[in-house]
mmCIF file with all atom_site columns, C-alpha atoms in Angstrom:
data_model
loop_
_atom_site.group_PDB
_atom_site.id
_atom_site.type_symbol
_atom_site.label_atom_id
_atom_site.label_alt_id
_atom_site.label_comp_id
_atom_site.label_asym_id
_atom_site.label_entity_id
_atom_site.label_seq_id
_atom_site.pdbx_PDB_ins_code
_atom_site.Cartn_x
_atom_site.Cartn_y
_atom_site.Cartn_z
_atom_site.occupancy
_atom_site.B_iso_or_equiv
_atom_site.pdbx_formal_charge
_atom_site.auth_seq_id
_atom_site.auth_comp_id
_atom_site.auth_asym_id
_atom_site.auth_atom_id
_atom_site.pdbx_PDB_model_num
ATOM 1   C CA . MET A 1 1   ? 12.825  -18.356 -6.703  1.00 83.00 ? 25  MET A CA 1
ATOM 2   C CA . THR A 1 2   ? 13.601  -15.970 -3.851  1.00 95.00 ? 26  THR A CA 1
ATOM 3   C CA . ILE A 1 3   ? 11.322  -14.178 -1.403  1.00 97.00 ? 27  ILE A CA 1
ATOM 4   C CA . LEU A 1 4   ? 12.544  -10.719 -0.405  1.00 98.00 ? 28  LEU A CA 1
ATOM 5   C CA . VAL A 1 5   ? 12.023  -9.749  3.229   1.00 97.00 ? 29  VAL A CA 1
ATOM 6   C CA . ILE A 1 6   ? 11.753  -5.987  3.405   1.00 96.00 ? 30  ILE A CA 1
ATOM 7   C CA . ASN A 1 7   ? 13.408  -4.702  6.572   1.00 94.00 ? 31  ASN A CA 1
ATOM 8   C CA . ASN A 1 8   ? 11.179  -1.974  8.026   1.00 92.00 ? 32  ASN A CA 1
ATOM 9   C CA . LYS A 1 9   ? 13.517  -1.713  11.018  1.00 87.00 ? 33  LYS A CA 1
ATOM 10  C CA . GLY A 1 10  ? 11.418  -3.751  13.396  1.00 82.00 ? 34  GLY A CA 1
ATOM 11  C CA . GLN A 1 11  ? 12.890  -6.032  16.041  1.00 81.00 ? 35  GLN A CA 1
ATOM 12  C CA . TYR A 1 12  ? 11.650  -9.186  14.315  1.00 85.00 ? 36  TYR A CA 1
ATOM 13  C CA . ASN A 1 13  ? 12.785  -8.644  10.692  1.00 91.00 ? 37  ASN A CA 1
ATOM 14  C CA . HIS A 1 14  ? 15.943  -10.725 11.003  1.00 93.00 ? 38  HIS A CA 1
ATOM 15  C CA . ARG A 1 15  ? 13.935  -13.426 12.718  1.00 95.00 ? 39  ARG A CA 1
ATOM 16  C CA . ILE A 1 16  ? 11.520  -13.578 9.784   1.00 96.00 ? 40  ILE A CA 1
ATOM 17  C CA . GLN A 1 17  ? 14.388  -14.207 7.411   1.00 95.00 ? 41  GLN A CA 1
ATOM 18  C CA . ARG A 1 18  ? 15.926  -16.764 9.771   1.00 96.00 ? 42  ARG A CA 1
ATOM 19  C CA . SER A 1 19  ? 12.591  -18.593 9.998   1.00 96.00 ? 43  SER A CA 1
ATOM 20  C CA . LEU A 1 20  ? 12.495  -18.830 6.212   1.00 97.00 ? 44  LEU A CA 1
ATOM 21  C CA . GLN A 1 21  ? 16.075  -20.184 6.209   1.00 96.00 ? 45  GLN A CA 1
ATOM 22  C CA . TYR A 1 22  ? 15.155  -22.878 8.758   1.00 96.00 ? 46  TYR A CA 1
ATOM 23  C CA . LEU A 1 23  ? 12.309  -23.911 6.454   1.00 97.00 ? 47  LEU A CA 1
ATOM 24  C CA . LYS A 1 24  ? 14.736  -23.960 3.489   1.00 97.00 ? 48  LYS A CA 1
ATOM 25  C CA . ILE A 1 25  ? 12.723  -21.229 1.759   1.00 97.00 ? 49  ILE A CA 1
ATOM 26  C CA . PRO A 1 26  ? 15.066  -19.151 -0.455  1.00 97.00 ? 50  PRO A CA 1
ATOM 27  C CA . SER A 1 27  ? 15.007  -15.589 0.871   1.00 97.00 ? 51  SER A CA 1
ATOM 28  C CA . GLN A 1 28  ? 17.008  -12.433 1.266   1.00 97.00 ? 52  GLN A CA 1
ATOM 29  C CA . LEU A 1 29  ? 16.655  -9.622  3.818   1.00 97.00 ? 53  LEU A CA 1
ATOM 30  C CA . VAL A 1 30  ? 16.887  -6.220  2.087   1.00 97.00 ? 54  VAL A CA 1
ATOM 31  C CA . PRO A 1 31  ? 16.564  -2.609  3.264   1.00 95.00 ? 55  PRO A CA 1
ATOM 32  C CA . ASN A 1 32  ? 13.343  -0.719  2.588   1.00 95.00 ? 56  ASN A CA 1
ATOM 33  C CA . THR A 1 33  ? 15.343  1.992   0.854   1.00 95.00 ? 57  THR A CA 1
ATOM 34  C CA . LEU A 1 34  ? 15.993  -0.012  -2.329  1.00 97.00 ? 58  LEU A CA 1
ATOM 35  C CA . SER A 1 35  ? 14.527  1.485   -5.483  1.00 97.00 ? 59  SER A CA 1
ATOM 36  C CA . ILE A 1 36  ? 11.869  -0.306  -7.532  1.00 97.00 ? 60  ILE A CA 1
ATOM 37  C CA . GLU A 1 37  ? 14.581  -1.045  -10.115 1.00 97.00 ? 61  GLU A CA 1
ATOM 38  C CA . GLU A 1 38  ? 16.886  -2.570  -7.504  1.00 97.00 ? 62  GLU A CA 1
ATOM 39  C CA . ILE A 1 39  ? 14.060  -4.819  -6.275  1.00 97.00 ? 63  ILE A CA 1
ATOM 40  C CA . GLU A 1 40  ? 13.182  -5.787  -9.869  1.00 97.00 ? 64  GLU A CA 1
ATOM 41  C CA . ALA A 1 41  ? 16.811  -6.712  -10.526 1.00 97.00 ? 65  ALA A CA 1
ATOM 42  C CA . LYS A 1 42  ? 16.550  -9.357  -7.753  1.00 96.00 ? 66  LYS A CA 1
ATOM 43  C CA . ASN A 1 43  ? 13.583  -10.930 -9.617  1.00 95.00 ? 67  ASN A CA 1
ATOM 44  C CA . PRO A 1 44  ? 11.656  -11.920 -6.461  1.00 97.00 ? 68  PRO A CA 1
ATOM 45  C CA . THR A 1 45  ? 8.822   -14.443 -6.533  1.00 96.00 ? 69  THR A CA 1
ATOM 46  C CA . GLY A 1 46  ? 7.321   -12.867 -3.427  1.00 98.00 ? 70  GLY A CA 1
ATOM 47  C CA . ILE A 1 47  ? 7.748   -10.051 -0.917  1.00 98.00 ? 71  ILE A CA 1
ATOM 48  C CA . ILE A 1 48  ? 7.350   -10.087 2.849   1.00 98.00 ? 72  ILE A CA 1
ATOM 49  C CA . LEU A 1 49  ? 6.980   -6.650  4.402   1.00 97.00 ? 73  LEU A CA 1
ATOM 50  C CA . GLY A 1 50  ? 8.405   -6.893  7.902   1.00 93.00 ? 74  GLY A CA 1
ATOM 51  C CA . GLY A 1 51  ? 7.380   -4.956  10.984  1.00 87.00 ? 75  GLY A CA 1
ATOM 52  C CA . GLY A 1 52  ? 8.741   -1.716  12.270  1.00 85.00 ? 76  GLY A CA 1
ATOM 53  C CA . PRO A 1 53  ? 8.225   1.040   14.824  1.00 81.00 ? 77  PRO A CA 1
ATOM 54  C CA . SER A 1 54  ? 6.165   3.371   12.621  1.00 79.00 ? 78  SER A CA 1
ATOM 55  C CA . ILE A 1 55  ? 4.778   4.043   9.151   1.00 78.00 ? 79  ILE A CA 1
ATOM 56  C CA . LYS A 1 56  ? 7.176   7.015   8.911   1.00 78.00 ? 80  LYS A CA 1
ATOM 57  C CA . GLY A 1 57  ? 10.142  4.623   8.851   1.00 77.00 ? 81  GLY A CA 1
ATOM 58  C CA . ALA A 1 58  ? 8.752   2.370   6.130   1.00 86.00 ? 82  ALA A CA 1
ATOM 59  C CA . GLY A 1 59  ? 10.956  3.702   3.341   1.00 90.00 ? 83  GLY A CA 1
ATOM 60  C CA . ASN A 1 60  ? 9.729   2.567   -0.096  1.00 93.00 ? 84  ASN A CA 1
ATOM 61  C CA . SER A 1 61  ? 7.440   -0.191  1.205   1.00 94.00 ? 85  SER A CA 1
ATOM 62  C CA . GLU A 1 62  ? 4.241   1.526   -0.005  1.00 94.00 ? 86  GLU A CA 1
ATOM 63  C CA . LYS A 1 63  ? 5.748   1.877   -3.474  1.00 95.00 ? 87  LYS A CA 1
ATOM 64  C CA . TYR A 1 64  ? 6.549   -1.867  -3.545  1.00 97.00 ? 88  TYR A CA 1
ATOM 65  C CA . ILE A 1 65  ? 2.951   -2.697  -2.582  1.00 97.00 ? 89  ILE A CA 1
ATOM 66  C CA . MET A 1 66  ? 1.511   -0.752  -5.500  1.00 95.00 ? 90  MET A CA 1
ATOM 67  C CA . HIS A 1 67  ? 4.159   -1.603  -8.098  1.00 97.00 ? 91  HIS A CA 1
ATOM 68  C CA . PHE A 1 68  ? 4.694   -5.348  -7.825  1.00 97.00 ? 92  PHE A CA 1
ATOM 69  C CA . ASP A 1 69  ? 2.217   -7.914  -9.119  1.00 96.00 ? 93  ASP A CA 1
ATOM 70  C CA . ILE A 1 70  ? 3.642   -10.846 -7.131  1.00 97.00 ? 94  ILE A CA 1
ATOM 71  C CA . PRO A 1 71  ? 2.469   -12.388 -3.855  1.00 98.00 ? 95  PRO A CA 1
ATOM 72  C CA . ILE A 1 72  ? 2.969   -9.992  -0.918  1.00 98.00 ? 96  ILE A CA 1
ATOM 73  C CA . LEU A 1 73  ? 2.662   -10.761 2.787   1.00 98.00 ? 97  LEU A CA 1
ATOM 74  C CA . GLY A 1 74  ? 2.634   -7.890  5.270   1.00 97.00 ? 98  GLY A CA 1
ATOM 75  C CA . ILE A 1 75  ? 3.466   -8.696  8.913   1.00 96.00 ? 99  ILE A CA 1
ATOM 76  C CA . CYS A 1 76  ? 2.443   -6.241  11.700  1.00 92.00 ? 100 CYS A CA 1
ATOM 77  C CA . LEU A 1 77  ? 3.557   -2.865  10.279  1.00 92.00 ? 101 LEU A CA 1
ATOM 78  C CA . GLY A 1 78  ? 3.625   -4.459  6.815   1.00 95.00 ? 102 GLY A CA 1
ATOM 79  C CA . HIS A 1 79  ? -0.061  -5.412  7.294   1.00 96.00 ? 103 HIS A CA 1
ATOM 80  C CA . GLN A 1 80  ? -0.883  -1.855  8.297   1.00 94.00 ? 104 GLN A CA 1
ATOM 81  C CA . LEU A 1 81  ? 1.034   -0.433  5.307   1.00 95.00 ? 105 LEU A CA 1
ATOM 82  C CA . ILE A 1 82  ? -0.980  -2.614  2.929   1.00 97.00 ? 106 ILE A CA 1
ATOM 83  C CA . ALA A 1 83  ? -4.222  -1.371  4.453   1.00 96.00 ? 107 ALA A CA 1
ATOM 84  C CA . LYS A 1 84  ? -3.110  2.276   4.277   1.00 95.00 ? 108 LYS A CA 1
ATOM 85  C CA . THR A 1 85  ? -1.823  1.954   0.702   1.00 96.00 ? 109 THR A CA 1
ATOM 86  C CA . TYR A 1 86  ? -5.150  0.568   -0.472  1.00 97.00 ? 110 TYR A CA 1
ATOM 87  C CA . GLY A 1 87  ? -7.217  3.256   1.308   1.00 96.00 ? 111 GLY A CA 1
ATOM 88  C CA . GLY A 1 88  ? -7.884  1.661   4.700   1.00 96.00 ? 112 GLY A CA 1
ATOM 89  C CA . LYS A 1 89  ? -7.416  3.416   8.025   1.00 93.00 ? 113 LYS A CA 1
ATOM 90  C CA . VAL A 1 90  ? -4.816  2.577   10.693  1.00 91.00 ? 114 VAL A CA 1
ATOM 91  C CA . SER A 1 91  ? -4.844  4.065   14.158  1.00 82.00 ? 115 SER A CA 1
ATOM 92  C CA . THR A 1 92  ? -3.832  3.331   17.778  1.00 81.00 ? 116 THR A CA 1
ATOM 93  C CA . SER A 1 93  ? -5.413  0.261   19.275  1.00 76.00 ? 117 SER A CA 1
ATOM 94  C CA . GLU A 1 94  ? -7.702  0.629   22.295  1.00 71.00 ? 118 GLU A CA 1
ATOM 95  C CA . THR A 1 95  ? -5.797  -2.249  23.905  1.00 67.00 ? 119 THR A CA 1
ATOM 96  C CA . GLU A 1 96  ? -2.110  -2.460  23.129  1.00 65.00 ? 120 GLU A CA 1
ATOM 97  C CA . SER A 1 97  ? -1.333  -6.136  23.153  1.00 66.00 ? 121 SER A CA 1
ATOM 98  C CA . TYR A 1 98  ? 1.859   -8.003  23.815  1.00 76.00 ? 122 TYR A CA 1
ATOM 99  C CA . ALA A 1 99  ? 0.625   -11.499 24.471  1.00 82.00 ? 123 ALA A CA 1
ATOM 100 C CA . GLN A 1 100 ? -0.455  -14.811 23.069  1.00 90.00 ? 124 GLN A CA 1
ATOM 101 C CA . VAL A 1 101 ? -4.008  -14.637 21.741  1.00 92.00 ? 125 VAL A CA 1
ATOM 102 C CA . LYS A 1 102 ? -6.296  -17.043 19.926  1.00 95.00 ? 126 LYS A CA 1
ATOM 103 C CA . ILE A 1 103 ? -7.454  -15.946 16.515  1.00 96.00 ? 127 ILE A CA 1
ATOM 104 C CA . ASN A 1 104 ? -10.619 -17.174 14.804  1.00 97.00 ? 128 ASN A CA 1
ATOM 105 C CA . ILE A 1 105 ? -9.886  -18.140 11.205  1.00 97.00 ? 129 ILE A CA 1
ATOM 106 C CA . ASN A 1 106 ? -12.761 -17.322 8.841   1.00 93.00 ? 130 ASN A CA 1
ATOM 107 C CA . ASN A 1 107 ? -11.084 -18.559 5.657   1.00 88.00 ? 131 ASN A CA 1
ATOM 108 C CA . ASP A 1 108 ? -8.672  -21.500 5.738   1.00 86.00 ? 132 ASP A CA 1
ATOM 109 C CA . GLU A 1 109 ? -7.674  -21.460 2.078   1.00 85.00 ? 133 GLU A CA 1
ATOM 110 C CA . ASN A 1 110 ? -4.238  -20.370 0.897   1.00 93.00 ? 134 ASN A CA 1
ATOM 111 C CA . LEU A 1 111 ? -2.488  -18.577 3.789   1.00 97.00 ? 135 LEU A CA 1
ATOM 112 C CA . PHE A 1 112 ? -4.288  -20.436 6.583   1.00 97.00 ? 136 PHE A CA 1
ATOM 113 C CA . LYS A 1 113 ? -4.478  -23.829 4.881   1.00 96.00 ? 137 LYS A CA 1
ATOM 114 C CA . SER A 1 114 ? -4.669  -26.606 7.510   1.00 95.00 ? 138 SER A CA 1
ATOM 115 C CA . LEU A 1 115 ? -4.814  -24.114 10.441  1.00 96.00 ? 139 LEU A CA 1
ATOM 116 C CA . ALA A 1 116 ? -8.549  -23.439 10.974  1.00 92.00 ? 140 ALA A CA 1
ATOM 117 C CA . PRO A 1 117 ? -10.678 -22.891 12.967  1.00 96.00 ? 141 PRO A CA 1
ATOM 118 C CA . LYS A 1 118 ? -8.474  -21.351 15.714  1.00 96.00 ? 142 LYS A CA 1
ATOM 119 C CA . MET A 1 119 ? -4.783  -20.596 16.023  1.00 96.00 ? 143 MET A CA 1
ATOM 120 C CA . THR A 1 120 ? -2.613  -19.325 18.881  1.00 96.00 ? 144 THR A CA 1
ATOM 121 C CA . VAL A 1 121 ? -0.470  -16.344 17.848  1.00 96.00 ? 145 VAL A CA 1
ATOM 122 C CA . TRP A 1 122 ? 1.824   -13.727 19.347  1.00 92.00 ? 146 TRP A CA 1
ATOM 123 C CA . SER A 1 123 ? 0.250   -10.310 19.155  1.00 85.00 ? 147 SER A CA 1
ATOM 124 C CA . SER A 1 124 ? 2.615   -7.395  19.557  1.00 74.00 ? 148 SER A CA 1
ATOM 125 C CA . HIS A 1 125 ? 1.230   -4.086  18.409  1.00 67.00 ? 149 HIS A CA 1
ATOM 126 C CA . LYS A 1 126 ? -0.063  -0.704  19.407  1.00 77.00 ? 150 LYS A CA 1
ATOM 127 C CA . ASP A 1 127 ? -1.580  0.252   16.021  1.00 86.00 ? 151 ASP A CA 1
ATOM 128 C CA . GLU A 1 128 ? -4.122  -1.742  14.042  1.00 88.00 ? 152 GLU A CA 1
ATOM 129 C CA . VAL A 1 129 ? -6.323  -1.623  10.956  1.00 93.00 ? 153 VAL A CA 1
ATOM 130 C CA . LYS A 1 130 ? -9.515  0.191   11.933  1.00 91.00 ? 154 LYS A CA 1
ATOM 131 C CA . THR A 1 131 ? -11.142 0.490   8.512   1.00 94.00 ? 155 THR A CA 1
ATOM 132 C CA . MET A 1 132 ? -10.648 -2.194  5.870   1.00 95.00 ? 156 MET A CA 1
ATOM 133 C CA . PRO A 1 133 ? -9.753  -1.266  2.299   1.00 96.00 ? 157 PRO A CA 1
ATOM 134 C CA . LYS A 1 134 ? -12.691 -2.021  -0.031  1.00 95.00 ? 158 LYS A CA 1
ATOM 135 C CA . GLU A 1 135 ? -10.819 -4.615  -2.096  1.00 96.00 ? 159 GLU A CA 1
ATOM 136 C CA . PHE A 1 136 ? -10.002 -6.807  0.956   1.00 97.00 ? 160 PHE A CA 1
ATOM 137 C CA . THR A 1 137 ? -11.737 -9.480  3.007   1.00 96.00 ? 161 THR A CA 1
ATOM 138 C CA . ILE A 1 138 ? -11.013 -10.395 6.620   1.00 96.00 ? 162 ILE A CA 1
ATOM 139 C CA . LEU A 1 139 ? -9.369  -13.825 7.062   1.00 97.00 ? 163 LEU A CA 1
ATOM 140 C CA . SER A 1 140 ? -9.154  -13.860 10.870  1.00 96.00 ? 164 SER A CA 1
ATOM 141 C CA . SER A 1 141 ? -10.039 -11.872 13.982  1.00 94.00 ? 165 SER A CA 1
ATOM 142 C CA . SER A 1 142 ? -9.601  -12.057 17.724  1.00 92.00 ? 166 SER A CA 1
ATOM 143 C CA . ASN A 1 143 ? -11.177 -10.605 20.858  1.00 88.00 ? 167 ASN A CA 1
ATOM 144 C CA . LEU A 1 144 ? -8.423  -7.960  20.820  1.00 85.00 ? 168 LEU A CA 1
ATOM 145 C CA . CYS A 1 145 ? -8.393  -7.058  17.130  1.00 88.00 ? 169 CYS A CA 1
ATOM 146 C CA . ASP A 1 146 ? -11.181 -7.237  14.515  1.00 91.00 ? 170 ASP A CA 1
ATOM 147 C CA . VAL A 1 147 ? -8.695  -7.479  11.620  1.00 94.00 ? 171 VAL A CA 1
ATOM 148 C CA . GLU A 1 148 ? -5.976  -9.960  12.560  1.00 94.00 ? 172 GLU A CA 1
ATOM 149 C CA . SER A 1 149 ? -5.487  -10.788 8.903   1.00 96.00 ? 173 SER A CA 1
ATOM 150 C CA . PHE A 1 150 ? -6.887  -9.999  5.476   1.00 97.00 ? 174 PHE A CA 1
ATOM 151 C CA . LYS A 1 151 ? -6.514  -10.750 1.761   1.00 97.00 ? 175 LYS A CA 1
ATOM 152 C CA . HIS A 1 152 ? -7.039  -8.737  -1.397  1.00 97.00 ? 176 HIS A CA 1
ATOM 153 C CA . LYS A 1 153 ? -10.094 -10.116 -3.234  1.00 96.00 ? 177 LYS A CA 1
ATOM 154 C CA . ASP A 1 154 ? -8.298  -10.470 -6.592  1.00 96.00 ? 178 ASP A CA 1
ATOM 155 C CA . LYS A 1 155 ? -4.580  -10.457 -5.827  1.00 96.00 ? 179 LYS A CA 1
ATOM 156 C CA . ASP A 1 156 ? -2.205  -12.538 -3.706  1.00 97.00 ? 180 ASP A CA 1
ATOM 157 C CA . VAL A 1 157 ? -1.765  -9.712  -1.218  1.00 98.00 ? 181 VAL A CA 1
ATOM 158 C CA . TYR A 1 158 ? -2.083  -10.716 2.435   1.00 98.00 ? 182 TYR A CA 1
ATOM 159 C CA . GLY A 1 159 ? -1.653  -8.914  5.731   1.00 97.00 ? 183 GLY A CA 1
ATOM 160 C CA . ILE A 1 160 ? -1.372  -10.349 9.235   1.00 97.00 ? 184 ILE A CA 1
ATOM 161 C CA . GLN A 1 161 ? -1.269  -8.277  12.428  1.00 94.00 ? 185 GLN A CA 1
ATOM 162 C CA . PHE A 1 162 ? 0.459   -10.994 14.468  1.00 94.00 ? 186 PHE A CA 1
ATOM 163 C CA . HIS A 1 163 ? 3.984   -12.448 14.324  1.00 94.00 ? 187 HIS A CA 1
ATOM 164 C CA . PRO A 1 164 ? 4.387   -15.947 12.801  1.00 96.00 ? 188 PRO A CA 1
ATOM 165 C CA . GLU A 1 165 ? 8.168   -15.822 13.156  1.00 95.00 ? 189 GLU A CA 1
ATOM 166 C CA . VAL A 1 166 ? 8.319   -16.128 16.960  1.00 93.00 ? 190 VAL A CA 1
ATOM 167 C CA . HIS A 1 167 ? 7.992   -19.334 19.036  1.00 91.00 ? 191 HIS A CA 1
ATOM 168 C CA . HIS A 1 168 ? 4.953   -17.834 20.792  1.00 92.00 ? 192 HIS A CA 1
ATOM 169 C CA . THR A 1 169 ? 3.109   -18.561 17.520  1.00 95.00 ? 193 THR A CA 1
ATOM 170 C CA . PRO A 1 170 ? 3.544   -22.355 17.584  1.00 94.00 ? 194 PRO A CA 1
ATOM 171 C CA . LYS A 1 171 ? 2.316   -22.963 14.029  1.00 96.00 ? 195 LYS A CA 1
ATOM 172 C CA . GLY A 1 172 ? 3.745   -19.817 12.510  1.00 97.00 ? 196 GLY A CA 1
ATOM 173 C CA . SER A 1 173 ? 5.994   -21.823 10.221  1.00 97.00 ? 197 SER A CA 1
ATOM 174 C CA . VAL A 1 174 ? 2.872   -23.140 8.431   1.00 97.00 ? 198 VAL A CA 1
ATOM 175 C CA . ILE A 1 175 ? 2.007   -19.540 7.497   1.00 98.00 ? 199 ILE A CA 1
ATOM 176 C CA . PHE A 1 176 ? 5.424   -19.146 5.852   1.00 98.00 ? 200 PHE A CA 1
ATOM 177 C CA . GLU A 1 177 ? 5.183   -22.508 4.092   1.00 98.00 ? 201 GLU A CA 1
ATOM 178 C CA . ASN A 1 178 ? 1.711   -21.647 2.824   1.00 98.00 ? 202 ASN A CA 1
ATOM 179 C CA . PHE A 1 179 ? 2.914   -18.278 1.541   1.00 98.00 ? 203 PHE A CA 1
ATOM 180 C CA . TYR A 1 180 ? 5.853   -19.955 -0.196  1.00 97.00 ? 204 TYR A CA 1
ATOM 181 C CA . ASN A 1 181 ? 3.426   -22.368 -1.860  1.00 97.00 ? 205 ASN A CA 1
ATOM 182 C CA . ILE A 1 182 ? 1.341   -19.408 -3.022  1.00 97.00 ? 206 ILE A CA 1
ATOM 183 C CA . CYS A 1 183 ? 4.493   -17.904 -4.542  1.00 96.00 ? 207 CYS A CA 1
ATOM 184 C CA . LYS A 1 184 ? 5.515   -21.158 -6.242  1.00 95.00 ? 208 LYS A CA 1
ATOM 185 C CA . GLU A 1 185 ? 2.011   -21.714 -7.637  1.00 92.00 ? 209 GLU A CA 1
ATOM 186 C CA . ARG A 1 186 ? 1.898   -18.183 -8.975  1.00 87.00 ? 210 ARG A CA 1
ATOM 187 C CA . CYS A 1 187 ? 5.347   -18.563 -10.532 1.00 84.00 ? 211 CYS A CA 1
ATOM 188 C CA . ASN A 1 188 ? 4.355   -21.847 -12.207 1.00 81.00 ? 212 ASN A CA 1
ATOM 189 C CA . ASN A 1 189 ? 1.137   -20.311 -13.556 1.00 74.00 ? 213 ASN A CA 1
ATOM 190 C CA . ASP A 1 190 ? 3.075   -17.358 -15.029 1.00 66.00 ? 214 ASP A CA 1
ATOM 191 C CA . TRP A 1 191 ? 5.392   -19.600 -17.048 1.00 50.00 ? 215 TRP A CA 1
#
């Protein structure tokens, strides 16, 4: 029951995996250059798409998003890749943010369970989702970013613009625990 953390070459990818280890969540950090077959051979119960400097360096991440029918969580660039893959638009933010911000949680089920109505997070991005994909709903927003997080209406596919893996997001570990619970529930339902 392992979650694969896809390394999109961002500064926080190792920290994501380390955060999962601290929480005793089985995980493995893997490069974004693995083939679909190589990912399948690892039999993951979930995928976390880590951050990175640009969409150009995202390797096979977009292929993973469309191919796998398991829970997926995109963080920062991973969030943007999910939006782009499903037909949304990503472009440069009017206000690049590198600071703690408060997000307003619109839906506290699943990923944000026990975190509503507000949460302090570390925002570190220069690009953001400008147009939502049709199949997604917004889970949270802030005064800096209209789409801080979203979820596919029918699938366990989530994206968050902020970074739960850093100490500047005090309750970030709850996001990872909630995602792990989503993966475990999905796995149990598939048996």
